[in-house]
Amino acid sequence: MKLLVIGGGGREHALAWKLAQSPRIVKVFVAPGNAGTALEHGLENLPITAIPDLVEFAKKEDITLTVVGPEAPLAEGVADAFHAADLKIFAPTKQAAQLEISKDFSKAFMQRHNIPTAAHATFSDASEAHHYLDQKEAPIVIKADGLAAGKGVIVAMTPTEAHTAVDAMLVKKNMGEAGMKIVIEDFLQGEEVSFIVMVDGYQVLPLATSQDYKRLRDGDQGPNTGGMGAYSPTPFISPERHGRIMREIIHPVINGMQQEGASYTGFLYAGLMITPDDEIKVLEFNCRLGDPETQTIMMRLKSDLFTLIEQALNGSLDNAEIEWDRRVALGVIMAAHGYPEVPRKNDVIQGLANLTAQQIAPEDFHVFHSSTTLGGDNGNEVLTAGGRVLCVTTLGDSVKMAQRNAYQIAEHIHFDGCQMRHDIGYRGMTKTGNRP
Ligand code: AMP
Ligand code: GLY
């Protein structure tokens, strides 16, 4: 059987790599993919991104099922287009993906279904937004309603920053269409964690927990990024908190979507804040897997991912069994010069071939490619092609061991201007996970 993965980042490399391990799969196409998926055994890049072309390809090649990585195709209605052509796809419809596509929808939905989240108000008029801000205190969070490729959230530490953010979105229209409406949300303190599940419309299969490092620099300093590293599992989600998250957040979302006539199928990612008084509140929903969380989750997944997705598409996730490597997986992002503002492209990446490190078994690490391309003089060089370039992902008996392994591997890889954090995993190095 042949599969199709839509997307071209590290998350999609990890997904396709895992799917290709299924004994029933002969090939996984990745559209458009990157240098990593081009070089990976069992994968083949497909240089198309337009939805009608993807539908055509899936029909012609007899693709058994398609999995979607990023959010942009969801917003363009990729699932609806595949359904209309009677093709199997594991992704929410455009209507169900409103949970991620519109922050205003998502916040109002949570209110309707009593799902814990920060208090908020929505505005499209700047003077009303400024008036609201005058009654609130900083820090406060300003969010563009629409998709903004990770740039739509401003955590304003002062009232001036908050007013400036409102003007940037509603008056100067810096975010374009995505910022014509904004959500102003109370600031939440605490420990941020990622909770990702598979959903078949009614039933839910939780994946391993994880924690992402969003800031560019060590010690959680510098600007927000798409994520500079992650590890799984996180000690902050104890069995008790896991139960609460399922009861108070995940099940109400799935049931709520059913009630509202927008049945949810696909991966669902809840970005959660565990507050100092141990409340668990939703920061955001993503209608997809996280990047780089996926790289660490796939590294630990022992079950056949293709079988799990088949079960989800058959509506039988209640029968699914999922097995995890008991070790910790940790991924470190190597990012391009200038990321996140203006990432430089076309730096030559060295050291990827024949990577080995003492005391690390080859099956205990994998370098997933995020933004890379093949080029150079002979077309065989691996070049940087965007902001996040590689995710060095390793297993270890503890967060500390996995961290040591990841940096040992990363040491062998070089490109000019590489930016990398040196402390990924530090939050997870706690015995109890009760720090917040
Ligand atoms: P979002 O895309 O909504 O997850 O926002 C991006 C990042 O901004 C999150 O990962 C958080 O680190 C931060 N953030 C979002 N909402 C809040 C909030 N209400 N309080 C504190 N930080 C937030
Ligand atoms: N790592 C955060 C995200 O994928 O949205």
mmCIF file of N, CA, C and O in Angstrom, residues 288-330:
data_model
loop_
_atom_site.group_PDB
_atom_site.id
_atom_site.type_symbol
_atom_site.label_atom_id
_atom_site.label_comp_id
_atom_site.label_asym_id
_atom_site.label_seq_id
_atom_site.Cartn_x
_atom_site.Cartn_y
_atom_site.Cartn_z
ATOM 1 N N ARG A 288 -3.804 19.651 14.437
ATOM 2 C CA ARG A 288 -2.690 18.957 13.803
ATOM 3 C C ARG A 288 -1.717 18.565 14.892
ATOM 4 O O ARG A 288 -1.890 18.948 16.056
ATOM 5 N N LEU A 289 -0.668 17.856 14.498
ATOM 6 C CA LEU A 289 0.408 17.544 15.437
ATOM 7 C C LEU A 289 1.307 18.771 15.630
ATOM 8 O O LEU A 289 1.311 19.676 14.788
ATOM 9 N N GLY A 290 2.077 18.779 16.692
ATOM 10 C CA GLY A 290 3.007 19.890 16.936
ATOM 11 C C GLY A 290 4.360 19.627 16.297
ATOM 12 O O GLY A 290 4.743 18.488 16.062
ATOM 13 N N ASP A 291 5.078 20.691 16.035
ATOM 14 C CA ASP A 291 6.436 20.587 15.515
ATOM 15 C C ASP A 291 7.305 21.464 16.402
ATOM 16 O O ASP A 291 7.062 22.676 16.464
ATOM 17 N N PRO A 292 8.243 20.943 17.177
ATOM 18 C CA PRO A 292 8.903 19.644 17.084
ATOM 19 C C PRO A 292 8.417 18.544 18.023
ATOM 20 O O PRO A 292 9.103 17.528 18.150
ATOM 21 N N GLU A 293 7.248 18.703 18.655
ATOM 22 C CA GLU A 293 6.783 17.642 19.555
ATOM 23 C C GLU A 293 6.685 16.297 18.837
ATOM 24 O O GLU A 293 7.015 15.242 19.388
ATOM 25 N N THR A 294 6.197 16.330 17.583
ATOM 26 C CA THR A 294 5.989 15.085 16.826
ATOM 27 C C THR A 294 7.274 14.271 16.685
ATOM 28 O O THR A 294 7.244 13.038 16.750
ATOM 29 N N GLN A 295 8.390 14.969 16.476
ATOM 30 C CA GLN A 295 9.641 14.245 16.286
ATOM 31 C C GLN A 295 9.948 13.395 17.529
ATOM 32 O O GLN A 295 10.414 12.257 17.412
ATOM 33 N N THR A 296 9.667 13.934 18.717
ATOM 34 C CA THR A 296 9.961 13.180 19.939
ATOM 35 C C THR A 296 8.914 12.085 20.152
ATOM 36 O O THR A 296 9.227 10.987 20.597
ATOM 37 N N ILE A 297 7.664 12.371 19.793
ATOM 38 C CA ILE A 297 6.586 11.395 19.991
ATOM 39 C C ILE A 297 6.785 10.208 19.045
ATOM 40 O O ILE A 297 6.654 9.050 19.443
ATOM 41 N N MET A 298 7.126 10.479 17.788
ATOM 42 C CA MET A 298 7.334 9.390 16.824
ATOM 43 C C MET A 298 8.537 8.531 17.202
ATOM 44 O O MET A 298 8.565 7.339 16.970
ATOM 45 N N MET A 299 9.535 9.175 17.789
ATOM 46 C CA MET A 299 10.740 8.445 18.219
ATOM 47 C C MET A 299 10.379 7.407 19.289
ATOM 48 O O MET A 299 11.014 6.374 19.393
ATOM 49 N N ARG A 300 9.345 7.690 20.082
ATOM 50 C CA ARG A 300 8.975 6.782 21.179
ATOM 51 C C ARG A 300 7.864 5.814 20.804
ATOM 52 O O ARG A 300 7.603 4.869 21.556
ATOM 53 N N LEU A 301 7.192 6.062 19.679
ATOM 54 C CA LEU A 301 6.033 5.233 19.330
ATOM 55 C C LEU A 301 6.497 3.860 18.840
ATOM 56 O O LEU A 301 7.233 3.762 17.873
ATOM 57 N N LYS A 302 6.048 2.802 19.524
ATOM 58 C CA LYS A 302 6.434 1.452 19.117
ATOM 59 C C LYS A 302 5.358 0.804 18.255
ATOM 60 O O LYS A 302 5.641 -0.106 17.489
ATOM 61 N N SER A 303 4.115 1.244 18.389
ATOM 62 C CA SER A 303 3.012 0.645 17.626
ATOM 63 C C SER A 303 3.084 1.093 16.170
ATOM 64 O O SER A 303 3.780 2.042 15.837
ATOM 65 N N ASP A 304 2.302 0.399 15.343
ATOM 66 C CA ASP A 304 2.246 0.702 13.909
ATOM 67 C C ASP A 304 1.315 1.909 13.701
ATOM 68 O O ASP A 304 0.099 1.815 13.912
ATOM 69 N N LEU A 305 1.873 3.029 13.298
ATOM 70 C CA LEU A 305 1.075 4.260 13.163
ATOM 71 C C LEU A 305 0.006 4.118 12.084
ATOM 72 O O LEU A 305 -1.106 4.636 12.217
ATOM 73 N N PHE A 306 0.350 3.405 11.010
ATOM 74 C CA PHE A 306 -0.623 3.209 9.936
ATOM 75 C C PHE A 306 -1.870 2.484 10.478
ATOM 76 O O PHE A 306 -3.003 2.891 10.203
ATOM 77 N N THR A 307 -1.660 1.439 11.275
ATOM 78 C CA THR A 307 -2.796 0.702 11.854
ATOM 79 C C THR A 307 -3.633 1.621 12.742
ATOM 80 O O THR A 307 -4.869 1.588 12.700
ATOM 81 N N LEU A 308 -2.974 2.448 13.528
ATOM 82 C CA LEU A 308 -3.718 3.359 14.421
ATOM 83 C C LEU A 308 -4.576 4.329 13.613
ATOM 84 O O LEU A 308 -5.736 4.590 13.957
ATOM 85 N N ILE A 309 -4.016 4.862 12.524
ATOM 86 C CA ILE A 309 -4.788 5.819 11.711
ATOM 87 C C ILE A 309 -5.935 5.096 11.011
ATOM 88 O O ILE A 309 -7.052 5.627 10.918
ATOM 89 N N GLU A 310 -5.686 3.860 10.565
ATOM 90 C CA GLU A 310 -6.774 3.059 9.962
ATOM 91 C C GLU A 310 -7.905 2.885 10.974
ATOM 92 O O GLU A 310 -9.080 3.033 10.633
ATOM 93 N N GLN A 311 -7.542 2.573 12.225
ATOM 94 C CA GLN A 311 -8.566 2.398 13.265
ATOM 95 C C GLN A 311 -9.335 3.691 13.486
ATOM 96 O O GLN A 311 -10.552 3.680 13.661
ATOM 97 N N ALA A 312 -8.617 4.797 13.441
ATOM 98 C CA ALA A 312 -9.292 6.095 13.625
ATOM 99 C C ALA A 312 -10.270 6.345 12.477
ATOM 100 O O ALA A 312 -11.395 6.811 12.694
ATOM 101 N N LEU A 313 -9.856 6.014 11.272
ATOM 102 C CA LEU A 313 -10.738 6.280 10.126
ATOM 103 C C LEU A 313 -11.919 5.304 10.085
ATOM 104 O O LEU A 313 -12.947 5.600 9.487
ATOM 105 N N ASN A 314 -11.765 4.133 10.738
ATOM 106 C CA ASN A 314 -12.885 3.180 10.828
ATOM 107 C C ASN A 314 -13.766 3.460 12.033
ATOM 108 O O ASN A 314 -14.699 2.698 12.305
ATOM 109 N N GLY A 315 -13.437 4.473 12.809
ATOM 110 C CA GLY A 315 -14.231 4.769 14.009
ATOM 111 C C GLY A 315 -14.042 3.746 15.106
ATOM 112 O O GLY A 315 -14.943 3.510 15.914
ATOM 113 N N SER A 316 -12.882 3.094 15.158
ATOM 114 C CA SER A 316 -12.696 2.063 16.182
ATOM 115 C C SER A 316 -11.472 2.338 17.053
ATOM 116 O O SER A 316 -10.760 1.420 17.437
ATOM 117 N N LEU A 317 -11.259 3.595 17.387
ATOM 118 C CA LEU A 317 -10.117 3.924 18.247
ATOM 119 C C LEU A 317 -10.250 3.312 19.640
ATOM 120 O O LEU A 317 -9.256 3.159 20.348
ATOM 121 N N ASP A 318 -11.502 2.974 20.030
ATOM 122 C CA ASP A 318 -11.680 2.359 21.359
ATOM 123 C C ASP A 318 -10.990 0.992 21.431
ATOM 124 O O ASP A 318 -10.655 0.523 22.514
ATOM 125 N N ASN A 319 -10.742 0.368 20.278
ATOM 126 C CA ASN A 319 -10.044 -0.923 20.272
ATOM 127 C C ASN A 319 -8.531 -0.767 20.121
ATOM 128 O O ASN A 319 -7.809 -1.753 20.110
ATOM 129 N N ALA A 320 -8.084 0.451 19.949
ATOM 130 C CA ALA A 320 -6.665 0.649 19.628
ATOM 131 C C ALA A 320 -5.795 0.467 20.865
ATOM 132 O O ALA A 320 -6.168 0.846 21.974
ATOM 133 N N GLU A 321 -4.637 -0.135 20.636
ATOM 134 C CA GLU A 321 -3.654 -0.244 21.714
ATOM 135 C C GLU A 321 -2.402 0.456 21.255
ATOM 136 O O GLU A 321 -1.987 0.291 20.113
ATOM 137 N N ILE A 322 -1.832 1.217 22.149
ATOM 138 C CA ILE A 322 -0.663 1.994 21.745
ATOM 139 C C ILE A 322 0.477 1.731 22.717
ATOM 140 O O ILE A 322 0.278 1.707 23.924
ATOM 141 N N GLU A 323 1.657 1.481 22.142
ATOM 142 C CA GLU A 323 2.791 1.135 22.989
ATOM 143 C C GLU A 323 3.925 2.146 22.784
ATOM 144 O O GLU A 323 4.230 2.526 21.651
ATOM 145 N N TRP A 324 4.519 2.535 23.886
ATOM 146 C CA TRP A 324 5.575 3.560 23.854
ATOM 147 C C TRP A 324 6.886 3.003 24.368
ATOM 148 O O TRP A 324 6.907 2.186 25.280
ATOM 149 N N ASP A 325 7.975 3.498 23.803
ATOM 150 C CA ASP A 325 9.293 3.283 24.386
ATOM 151 C C ASP A 325 9.272 3.987 25.738
ATOM 152 O O ASP A 325 8.849 5.148 25.824
ATOM 153 N N ARG A 326 9.712 3.297 26.781
ATOM 154 C CA ARG A 326 9.615 3.891 28.118
ATOM 155 C C ARG A 326 10.641 4.997 28.334
ATOM 156 O O ARG A 326 10.571 5.758 29.299
ATOM 157 N N ARG A 327 11.604 5.078 27.429
ATOM 158 C CA ARG A 327 12.636 6.100 27.592
ATOM 159 C C ARG A 327 12.121 7.505 27.216
ATOM 160 O O ARG A 327 11.020 7.645 26.689
ATOM 161 N N VAL A 328 12.932 8.492 27.468
ATOM 162 C CA VAL A 328 12.613 9.879 27.106
ATOM 163 C C VAL A 328 13.162 10.150 25.707
ATOM 164 O O VAL A 328 14.266 9.719 25.377
ATOM 165 N N ALA A 329 12.395 10.850 24.890
ATOM 166 C CA ALA A 329 12.918 11.340 23.612
ATOM 167 C C ALA A 329 13.068 12.847 23.712
ATOM 168 O O ALA A 329 12.229 13.526 24.316
ATOM 169 N N LEU A 330 14.142 13.365 23.133
ATOM 170 C CA LEU A 330 14.391 14.811 23.202
ATOM 171 C C LEU A 330 14.897 15.290 21.845
ATOM 172 O O LEU A 330 15.738 14.648 21.228
#
